[in-house]
PDB file of C-alpha atoms in Angstrom:
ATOM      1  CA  UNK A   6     -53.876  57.339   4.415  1.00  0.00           C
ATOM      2  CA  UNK A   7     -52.615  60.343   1.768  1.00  0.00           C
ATOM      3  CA  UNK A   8     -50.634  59.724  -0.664  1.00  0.00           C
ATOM      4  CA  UNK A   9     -48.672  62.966  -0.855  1.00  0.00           C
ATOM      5  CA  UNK A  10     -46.433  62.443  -3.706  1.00  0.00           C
ATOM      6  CA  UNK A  11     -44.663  59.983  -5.720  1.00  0.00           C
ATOM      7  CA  UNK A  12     -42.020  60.308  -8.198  1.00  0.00           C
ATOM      8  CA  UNK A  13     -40.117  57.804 -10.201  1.00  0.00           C
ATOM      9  CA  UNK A  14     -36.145  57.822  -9.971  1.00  0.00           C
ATOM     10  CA  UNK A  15     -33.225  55.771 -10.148  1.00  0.00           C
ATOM     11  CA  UNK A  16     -32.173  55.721  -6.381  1.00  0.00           C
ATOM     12  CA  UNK A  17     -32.864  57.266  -3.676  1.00  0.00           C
ATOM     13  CA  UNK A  18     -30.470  57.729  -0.610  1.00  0.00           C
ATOM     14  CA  UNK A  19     -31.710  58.454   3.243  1.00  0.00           C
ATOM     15  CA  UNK A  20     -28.929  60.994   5.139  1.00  0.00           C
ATOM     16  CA  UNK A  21     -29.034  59.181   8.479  1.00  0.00           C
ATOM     17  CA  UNK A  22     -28.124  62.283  10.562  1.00  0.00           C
ATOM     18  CA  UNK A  23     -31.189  64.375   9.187  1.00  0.00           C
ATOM     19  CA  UNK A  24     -32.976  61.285   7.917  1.00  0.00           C
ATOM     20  CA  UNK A  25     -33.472  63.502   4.619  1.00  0.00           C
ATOM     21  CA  UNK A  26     -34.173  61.874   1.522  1.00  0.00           C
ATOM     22  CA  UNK A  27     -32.290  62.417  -1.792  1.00  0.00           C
ATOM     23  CA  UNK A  28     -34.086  61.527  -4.986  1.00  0.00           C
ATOM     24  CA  UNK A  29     -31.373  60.809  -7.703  1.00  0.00           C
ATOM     25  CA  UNK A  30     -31.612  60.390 -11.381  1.00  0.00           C
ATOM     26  CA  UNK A  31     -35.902  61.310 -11.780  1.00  0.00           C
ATOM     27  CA  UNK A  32     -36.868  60.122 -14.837  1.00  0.00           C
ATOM     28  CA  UNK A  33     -39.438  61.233 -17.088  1.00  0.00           C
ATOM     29  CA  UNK A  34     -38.021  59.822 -20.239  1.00  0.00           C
ATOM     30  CA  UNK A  35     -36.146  56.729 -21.609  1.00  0.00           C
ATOM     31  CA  UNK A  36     -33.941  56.133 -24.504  1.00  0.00           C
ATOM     32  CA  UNK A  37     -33.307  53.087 -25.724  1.00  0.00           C
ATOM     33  CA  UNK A  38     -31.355  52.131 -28.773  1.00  0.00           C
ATOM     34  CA  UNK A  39     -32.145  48.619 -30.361  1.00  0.00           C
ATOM     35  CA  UNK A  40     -29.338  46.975 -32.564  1.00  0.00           C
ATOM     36  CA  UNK A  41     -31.090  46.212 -36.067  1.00  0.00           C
ATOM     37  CA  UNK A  42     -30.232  42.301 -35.804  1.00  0.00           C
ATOM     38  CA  UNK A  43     -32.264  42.100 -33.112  1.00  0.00           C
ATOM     39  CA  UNK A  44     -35.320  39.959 -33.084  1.00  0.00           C
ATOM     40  CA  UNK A  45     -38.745  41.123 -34.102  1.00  0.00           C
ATOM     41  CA  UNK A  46     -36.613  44.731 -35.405  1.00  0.00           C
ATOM     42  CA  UNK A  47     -37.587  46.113 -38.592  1.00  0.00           C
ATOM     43  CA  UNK A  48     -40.486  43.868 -39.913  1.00  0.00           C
ATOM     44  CA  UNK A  49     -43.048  44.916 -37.933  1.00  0.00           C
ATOM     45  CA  UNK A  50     -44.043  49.209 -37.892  1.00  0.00           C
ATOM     46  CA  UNK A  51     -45.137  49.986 -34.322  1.00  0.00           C
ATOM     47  CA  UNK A  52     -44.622  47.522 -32.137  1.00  0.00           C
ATOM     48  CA  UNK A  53     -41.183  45.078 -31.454  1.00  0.00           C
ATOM     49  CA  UNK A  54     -40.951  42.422 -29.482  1.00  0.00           C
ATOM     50  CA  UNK A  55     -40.944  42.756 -25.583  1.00  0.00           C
ATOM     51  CA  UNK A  56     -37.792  44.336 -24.770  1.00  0.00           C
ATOM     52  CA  UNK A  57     -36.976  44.147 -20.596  1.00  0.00           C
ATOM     53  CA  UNK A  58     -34.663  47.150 -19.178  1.00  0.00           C
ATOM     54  CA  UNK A  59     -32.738  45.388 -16.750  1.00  0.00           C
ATOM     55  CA  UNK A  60     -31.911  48.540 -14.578  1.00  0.00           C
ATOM     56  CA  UNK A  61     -32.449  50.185 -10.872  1.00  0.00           C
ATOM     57  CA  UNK A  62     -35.593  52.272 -10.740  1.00  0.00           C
ATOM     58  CA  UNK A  63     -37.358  52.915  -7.654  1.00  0.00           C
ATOM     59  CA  UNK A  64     -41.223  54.745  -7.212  1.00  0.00           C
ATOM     60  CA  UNK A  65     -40.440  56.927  -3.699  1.00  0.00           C
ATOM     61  CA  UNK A  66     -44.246  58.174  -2.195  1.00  0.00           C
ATOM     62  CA  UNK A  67     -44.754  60.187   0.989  1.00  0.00           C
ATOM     63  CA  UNK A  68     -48.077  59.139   2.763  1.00  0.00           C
ATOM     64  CA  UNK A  69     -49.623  60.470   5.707  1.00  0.00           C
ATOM     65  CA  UNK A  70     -51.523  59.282   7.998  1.00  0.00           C
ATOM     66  CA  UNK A  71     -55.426  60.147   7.852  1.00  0.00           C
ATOM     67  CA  UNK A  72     -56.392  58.200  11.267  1.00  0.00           C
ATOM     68  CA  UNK A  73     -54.031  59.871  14.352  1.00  0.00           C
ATOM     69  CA  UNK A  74     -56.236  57.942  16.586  1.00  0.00           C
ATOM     70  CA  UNK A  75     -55.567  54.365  15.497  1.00  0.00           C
ATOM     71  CA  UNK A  76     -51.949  52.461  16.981  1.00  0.00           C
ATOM     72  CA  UNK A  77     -50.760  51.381  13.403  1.00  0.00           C
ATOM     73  CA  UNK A  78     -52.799  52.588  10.128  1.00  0.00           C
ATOM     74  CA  UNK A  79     -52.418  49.856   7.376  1.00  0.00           C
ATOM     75  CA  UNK A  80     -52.738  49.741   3.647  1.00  0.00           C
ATOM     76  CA  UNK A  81     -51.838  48.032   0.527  1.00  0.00           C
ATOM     77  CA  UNK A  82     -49.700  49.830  -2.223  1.00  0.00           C
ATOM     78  CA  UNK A  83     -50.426  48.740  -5.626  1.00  0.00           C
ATOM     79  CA  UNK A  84     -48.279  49.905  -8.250  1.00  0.00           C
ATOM     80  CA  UNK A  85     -49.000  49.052 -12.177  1.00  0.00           C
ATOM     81  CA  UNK A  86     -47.262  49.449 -15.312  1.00  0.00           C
ATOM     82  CA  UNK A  87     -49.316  50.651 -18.411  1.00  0.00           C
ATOM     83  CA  UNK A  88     -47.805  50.730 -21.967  1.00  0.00           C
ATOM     84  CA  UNK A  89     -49.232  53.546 -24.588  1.00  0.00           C
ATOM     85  CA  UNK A  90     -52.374  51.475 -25.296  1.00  0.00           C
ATOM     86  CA  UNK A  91     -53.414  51.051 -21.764  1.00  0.00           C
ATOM     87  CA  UNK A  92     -53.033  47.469 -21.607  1.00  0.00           C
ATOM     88  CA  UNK A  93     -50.987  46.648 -17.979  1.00  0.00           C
ATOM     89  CA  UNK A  94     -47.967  45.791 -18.499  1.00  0.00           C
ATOM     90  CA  UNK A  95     -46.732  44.849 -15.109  1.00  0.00           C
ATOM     91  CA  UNK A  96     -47.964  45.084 -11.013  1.00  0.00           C
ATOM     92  CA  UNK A  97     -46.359  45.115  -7.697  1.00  0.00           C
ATOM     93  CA  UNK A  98     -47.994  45.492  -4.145  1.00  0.00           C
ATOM     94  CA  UNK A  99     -46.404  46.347  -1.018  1.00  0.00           C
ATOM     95  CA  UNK A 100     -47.737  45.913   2.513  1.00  0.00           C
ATOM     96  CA  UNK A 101     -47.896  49.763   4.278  1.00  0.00           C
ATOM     97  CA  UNK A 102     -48.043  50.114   8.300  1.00  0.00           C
ATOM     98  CA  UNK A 103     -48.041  53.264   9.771  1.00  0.00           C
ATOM     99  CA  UNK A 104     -46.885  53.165  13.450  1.00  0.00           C
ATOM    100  CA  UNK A 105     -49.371  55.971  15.696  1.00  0.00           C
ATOM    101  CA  UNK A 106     -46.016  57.964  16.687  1.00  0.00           C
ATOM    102  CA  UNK A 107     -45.739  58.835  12.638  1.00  0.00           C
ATOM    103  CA  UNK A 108     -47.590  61.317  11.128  1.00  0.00           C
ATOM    104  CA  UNK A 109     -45.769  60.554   7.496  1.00  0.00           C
ATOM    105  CA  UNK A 110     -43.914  58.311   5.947  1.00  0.00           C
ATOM    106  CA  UNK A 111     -41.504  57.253   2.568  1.00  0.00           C
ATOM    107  CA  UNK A 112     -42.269  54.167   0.842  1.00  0.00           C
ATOM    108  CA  UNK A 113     -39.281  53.190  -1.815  1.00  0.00           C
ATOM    109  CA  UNK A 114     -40.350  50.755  -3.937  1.00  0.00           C
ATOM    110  CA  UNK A 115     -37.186  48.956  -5.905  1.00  0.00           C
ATOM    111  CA  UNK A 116     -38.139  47.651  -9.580  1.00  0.00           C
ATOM    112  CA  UNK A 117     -35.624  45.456 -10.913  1.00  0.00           C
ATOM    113  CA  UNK A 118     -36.478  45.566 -15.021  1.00  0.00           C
ATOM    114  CA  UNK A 119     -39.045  46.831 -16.756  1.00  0.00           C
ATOM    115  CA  UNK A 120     -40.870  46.177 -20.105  1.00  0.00           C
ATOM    116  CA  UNK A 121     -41.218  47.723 -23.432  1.00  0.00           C
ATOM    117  CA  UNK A 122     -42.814  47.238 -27.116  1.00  0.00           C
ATOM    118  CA  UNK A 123     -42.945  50.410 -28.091  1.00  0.00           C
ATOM    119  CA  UNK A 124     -42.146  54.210 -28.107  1.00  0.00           C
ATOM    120  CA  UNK A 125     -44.977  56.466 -26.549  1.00  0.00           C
ATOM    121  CA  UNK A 126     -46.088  57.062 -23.063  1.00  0.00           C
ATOM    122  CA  UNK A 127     -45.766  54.650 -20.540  1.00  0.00           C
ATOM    123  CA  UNK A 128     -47.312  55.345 -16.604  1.00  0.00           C
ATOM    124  CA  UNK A 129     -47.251  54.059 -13.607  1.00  0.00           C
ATOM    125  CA  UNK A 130     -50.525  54.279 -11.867  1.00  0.00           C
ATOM    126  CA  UNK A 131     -50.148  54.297  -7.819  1.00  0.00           C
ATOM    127  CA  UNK A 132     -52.945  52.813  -5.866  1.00  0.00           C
ATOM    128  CA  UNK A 133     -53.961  52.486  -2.283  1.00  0.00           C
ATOM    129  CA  UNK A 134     -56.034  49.759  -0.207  1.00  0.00           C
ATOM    130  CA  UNK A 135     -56.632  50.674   3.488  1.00  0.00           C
ATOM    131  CA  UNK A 136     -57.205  48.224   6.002  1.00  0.00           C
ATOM    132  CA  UNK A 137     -60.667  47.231   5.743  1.00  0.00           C
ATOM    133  CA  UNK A 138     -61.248  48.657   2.530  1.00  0.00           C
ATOM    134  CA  UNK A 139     -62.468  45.996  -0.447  1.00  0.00           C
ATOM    135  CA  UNK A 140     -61.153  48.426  -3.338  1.00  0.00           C
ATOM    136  CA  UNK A 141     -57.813  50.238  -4.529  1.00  0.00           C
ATOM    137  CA  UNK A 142     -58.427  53.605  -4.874  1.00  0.00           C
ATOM    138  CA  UNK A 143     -56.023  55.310  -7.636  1.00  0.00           C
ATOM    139  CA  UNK A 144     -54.031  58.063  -5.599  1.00  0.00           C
ATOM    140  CA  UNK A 145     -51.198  58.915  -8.341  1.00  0.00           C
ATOM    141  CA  UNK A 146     -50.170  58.853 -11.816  1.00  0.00           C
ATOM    142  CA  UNK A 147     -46.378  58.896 -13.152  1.00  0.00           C
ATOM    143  CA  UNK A 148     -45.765  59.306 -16.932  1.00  0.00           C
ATOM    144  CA  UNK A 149     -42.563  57.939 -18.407  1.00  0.00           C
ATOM    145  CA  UNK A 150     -42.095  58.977 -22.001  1.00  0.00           C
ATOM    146  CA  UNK A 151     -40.329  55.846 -23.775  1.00  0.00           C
ATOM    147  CA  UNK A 152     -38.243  56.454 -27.226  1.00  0.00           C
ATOM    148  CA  UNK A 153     -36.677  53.512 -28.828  1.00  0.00           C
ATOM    149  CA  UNK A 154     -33.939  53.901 -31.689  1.00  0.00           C
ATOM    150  CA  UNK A 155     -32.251  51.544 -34.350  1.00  0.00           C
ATOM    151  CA  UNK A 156     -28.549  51.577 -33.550  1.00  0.00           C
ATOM    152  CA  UNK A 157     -26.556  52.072 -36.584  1.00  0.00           C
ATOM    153  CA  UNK A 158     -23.029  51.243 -35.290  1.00  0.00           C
ATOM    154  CA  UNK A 159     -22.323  48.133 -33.231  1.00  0.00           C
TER     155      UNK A 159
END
């Protein structure tokens, strides 16, 4: 299995007439504005205290299959979250099966919140496991640039 592309937005929307995918809101950067009350603000230089974006994001890859002779071709997805020092942050995994009479196919993958210390660059690193396989193999990288702000106002 290929892992064609993936790209990091905040919906995505199948046309069911042309079964057409539209990608909506891609992200590459966040903004997020603290209020100065807030715990763990202010005392400490470069790192706050976990803040979780409650929010809609979704990871959308197009795979294709490698094996055309197999009836379903089956993998693991394996998505994790990295913060600026490399230390993971969070993981998913989704089950993939690729019916024979597919040669491609979308894989949304829905993230309800997400997790934050600091400003820098966060990524998502995309991984595959095929049926049979004992390791992930890394198949995509997304960056998301993170800046986080001291609201002055309330």
């Amino acid at each position: 299995m290929k892992n064609v592309w993936s790209v990091l937005c905040t919906k995505s929307i199948i046309d069911n007439e042309t079964n057409n995918i539209s990608l909506l809101d891609i992200l590459e950067t966040i903004s997020i504005s603290i209020h100065p009350k807030q715990k763990g603000v202010g005392f400490i230089k470069d790192a706050l205290e976990p803040i979780t974006i409650k929010g809609q994001f979704e990871i959308v890859s197009l795979l294709k299959r490698s094996d055309t002779k197999t009836e379903f071709e089956k993998a693991q997805q394996l998505i994790e979250f990295y913060g600026p020092d490399d230390k993971k942050i969070q993981e998913f995994t989704k089950d993939i099966e690729i019916a024979k009479k597919f040669q491609r196919m979308r894989v949304r993958f829905r993230i309800q919140e997400l997790t934050f210390s600091k400003a820098g660059e966060y990524k998502f690193v995309i991984k595959l496991k095929e049926d049979g396989q004992a390791k992930y193999q890394t198949v995509a990288e997304i960056p998301l640039e993170v800046g986080i702000s001291i609201a002055l106002k309330n």
